[in-house]
PDB file of C-alpha atoms and ligand atoms in Angstrom:
ATOM      1  CA  MET I   1       3.098   9.112   5.041  1.00 62.00           C
ATOM      2  CA  GLU I   2       2.458  11.967   2.690  1.00 79.00           C
ATOM      3  CA  MET I   3       5.269  10.325   0.508  1.00 81.00           C
ATOM      4  CA  LEU I   4       3.360   6.921   0.709  1.00 84.00           C
ATOM      5  CA  GLN I   5       0.408   8.689  -0.777  1.00 85.00           C
ATOM      6  CA  ILE I   6       2.338  10.076  -3.616  1.00 88.00           C
ATOM      7  CA  ILE I   7       4.227   6.741  -4.317  1.00 86.00           C
ATOM      8  CA  VAL I   8       0.574   4.733  -4.311  1.00 84.00           C
ATOM      9  CA  ASP I   9      -0.695   7.302  -6.549  1.00 86.00           C
ATOM     10  CA  GLY I  10       1.916   6.761  -8.795  1.00 87.00           C
ATOM     11  CA  GLU I  11       3.043  10.504  -8.902  1.00 91.00           C
ATOM     12  CA  ALA I  12       6.556  10.082  -7.430  1.00 92.00           C
ATOM     13  CA  THR I  13       9.712  10.531  -9.240  1.00 94.00           C
ATOM     14  CA  SER I  14      12.019   7.928  -9.940  1.00 94.00           C
ATOM     15  CA  GLU I  15      14.303   9.268  -7.348  1.00 94.00           C
ATOM     16  CA  GLN I  16      11.480   9.356  -4.639  1.00 91.00           C
ATOM     17  CA  GLN I  17      10.319   5.694  -5.422  1.00 91.00           C
ATOM     18  CA  GLU I  18      14.008   4.766  -4.844  1.00 92.00           C
ATOM     19  CA  TYR I  19      14.264   6.409  -1.698  1.00 92.00           C
ATOM     20  CA  PHE I  20      10.967   4.820  -0.510  1.00 90.00           C
ATOM     21  CA  LYS I  21      11.801   1.431  -1.504  1.00 90.00           C
ATOM     22  CA  ASN I  22      15.059   1.409   0.483  1.00 93.00           C
ATOM     23  CA  HIS I  23      13.174   2.811   3.414  1.00 92.00           C
ATOM     24  CA  MET I  24      10.490   0.133   2.933  1.00 89.00           C
ATOM     25  CA  ASP I  25      13.253  -2.584   3.476  1.00 92.00           C
ATOM     26  CA  ARG I  26      13.876  -1.483   6.835  1.00 94.00           C
ATOM     27  CA  CYS I  27      10.555   0.379   8.075  1.00 94.00           C
ATOM     28  CA  LEU I  28       7.880  -2.309   8.592  1.00 93.00           C
ATOM     29  CA  PRO I  29       4.957   0.240   9.580  1.00 91.00           C
ATOM     30  CA  CYS I  30       5.916   1.946   6.065  1.00 91.00           C
ATOM     31  CA  PHE I  31       5.773  -1.488   4.396  1.00 92.00           C
ATOM     32  CA  LYS I  32       2.525  -2.334   6.034  1.00 91.00           C
ATOM     33  CA  SER I  33       0.862   0.688   4.779  1.00 91.00           C
ATOM     34  CA  TYR I  34       2.087   0.596   1.158  1.00 91.00           C
ATOM     35  CA  ASP I  35       0.805  -2.816   0.961  1.00 90.00           C
ATOM     36  CA  LEU I  36      -2.320  -2.082   2.199  1.00 90.00           C
ATOM     37  CA  ASP I  37      -2.876   0.960   0.115  1.00 89.00           C
ATOM     38  CA  MET I  38      -2.002  -0.868  -2.837  1.00 88.00           C
ATOM     39  CA  ALA I  39      -4.274  -3.566  -2.258  1.00 88.00           C
ATOM     40  CA  ILE I  40      -7.150  -1.074  -1.910  1.00 86.00           C
ATOM     41  CA  LYS I  41      -5.747   0.750  -5.000  1.00 84.00           C
ATOM     42  CA  GLN I  42      -6.103  -2.279  -6.963  1.00 82.00           C
ATOM     43  CA  LEU I  43      -9.475  -3.233  -5.592  1.00 81.00           C
ATOM     44  CA  LEU I  44     -11.062   0.172  -6.463  1.00 79.00           C
ATOM     45  CA  LYS I  45      -9.220  -0.164  -9.945  1.00 77.00           C
ATOM     46  CA  SER I  46     -10.946  -3.452 -10.632  1.00 74.00           C
ATOM     47  CA  LYS I  47     -14.413  -1.983  -9.243  1.00 65.00           C
ATOM     48  CA  CYS I  48     -14.049   0.975 -11.710  1.00 61.00           C
ATOM     49  CA  CYS I  49     -13.490  -1.814 -14.531  1.00 57.00           C
ATOM     50  CA  GLY I  50     -16.577  -3.178 -14.106  1.00 57.00           C
ATOM     51  CA  GLY I  51     -15.910  -5.987 -11.469  1.00 56.00           C
ATOM     52  CA  GLU I  52     -17.989  -6.144  -8.311  1.00 60.00           C
ATOM     53  CA  ALA I  53     -16.036  -5.855  -5.164  1.00 59.00           C
ATOM     54  CA  PRO I  54     -17.672  -7.830  -2.221  1.00 64.00           C
ATOM     55  CA  THR I  55     -18.449  -5.906   0.836  1.00 65.00           C
ATOM     56  CA  GLY I  56     -16.008  -6.127   3.481  1.00 79.00           C
ATOM     57  CA  LEU I  57     -13.209  -7.128   1.190  1.00 75.00           C
ATOM     58  CA  ILE I  58     -11.157  -3.998   2.294  1.00 75.00           C
ATOM     59  CA  GLU I  59     -11.687  -5.262   5.935  1.00 81.00           C
ATOM     60  CA  GLN I  60     -10.546  -8.792   4.854  1.00 82.00           C
ATOM     61  CA  ILE I  61      -7.236  -7.274   3.202  1.00 80.00           C
ATOM     62  CA  LYS I  62      -6.758  -5.326   6.447  1.00 81.00           C
ATOM     63  CA  SER I  63      -6.847  -8.221   8.713  1.00 86.00           C
ATOM     64  CA  GLN I  64      -4.699 -10.443   6.229  1.00 82.00           C
ATOM     65  CA  ILE I  65      -2.003  -7.834   6.439  1.00 79.00           C
ATOM     66  CA  ASN I  66      -2.321  -7.686  10.208  1.00 80.00           C
ATOM     67  CA  GLN I  67      -2.014 -11.377  10.658  1.00 79.00           C
ATOM     68  CA  ASN I  68       1.324 -11.432   8.553  1.00 71.00           C
ATOM     69  CA  THR I  69       2.804  -9.317  11.247  1.00 67.00           C
ATOM     70  CA  PRO I  70       4.235 -10.708  14.162  1.00 64.00           C
ATOM     71  CA  SER I  71       3.031  -8.470  17.301  1.00 58.00           C
TER      72      SER I  71
HETATM   73 ZN1   ZN E   1       8.836   4.464   7.652  1.00 91.68          ZN
END
């Protein structure tokens, strides 16, 4: 999870990114967290640039990602 944070923040070395991408191919929990973190990060980014993020959009993204995963 610490590594995920580094990747999402764009602070990972190319070696770490490579390792994590390979890992995500086989690990659904990590893939899901990565997907979610990236979605939230994009959301915050667009908010910083002047866009208005509707309340509950993060929750919406979360449930979408959960729906995509067969239980
Ligand atoms: Zn994993």
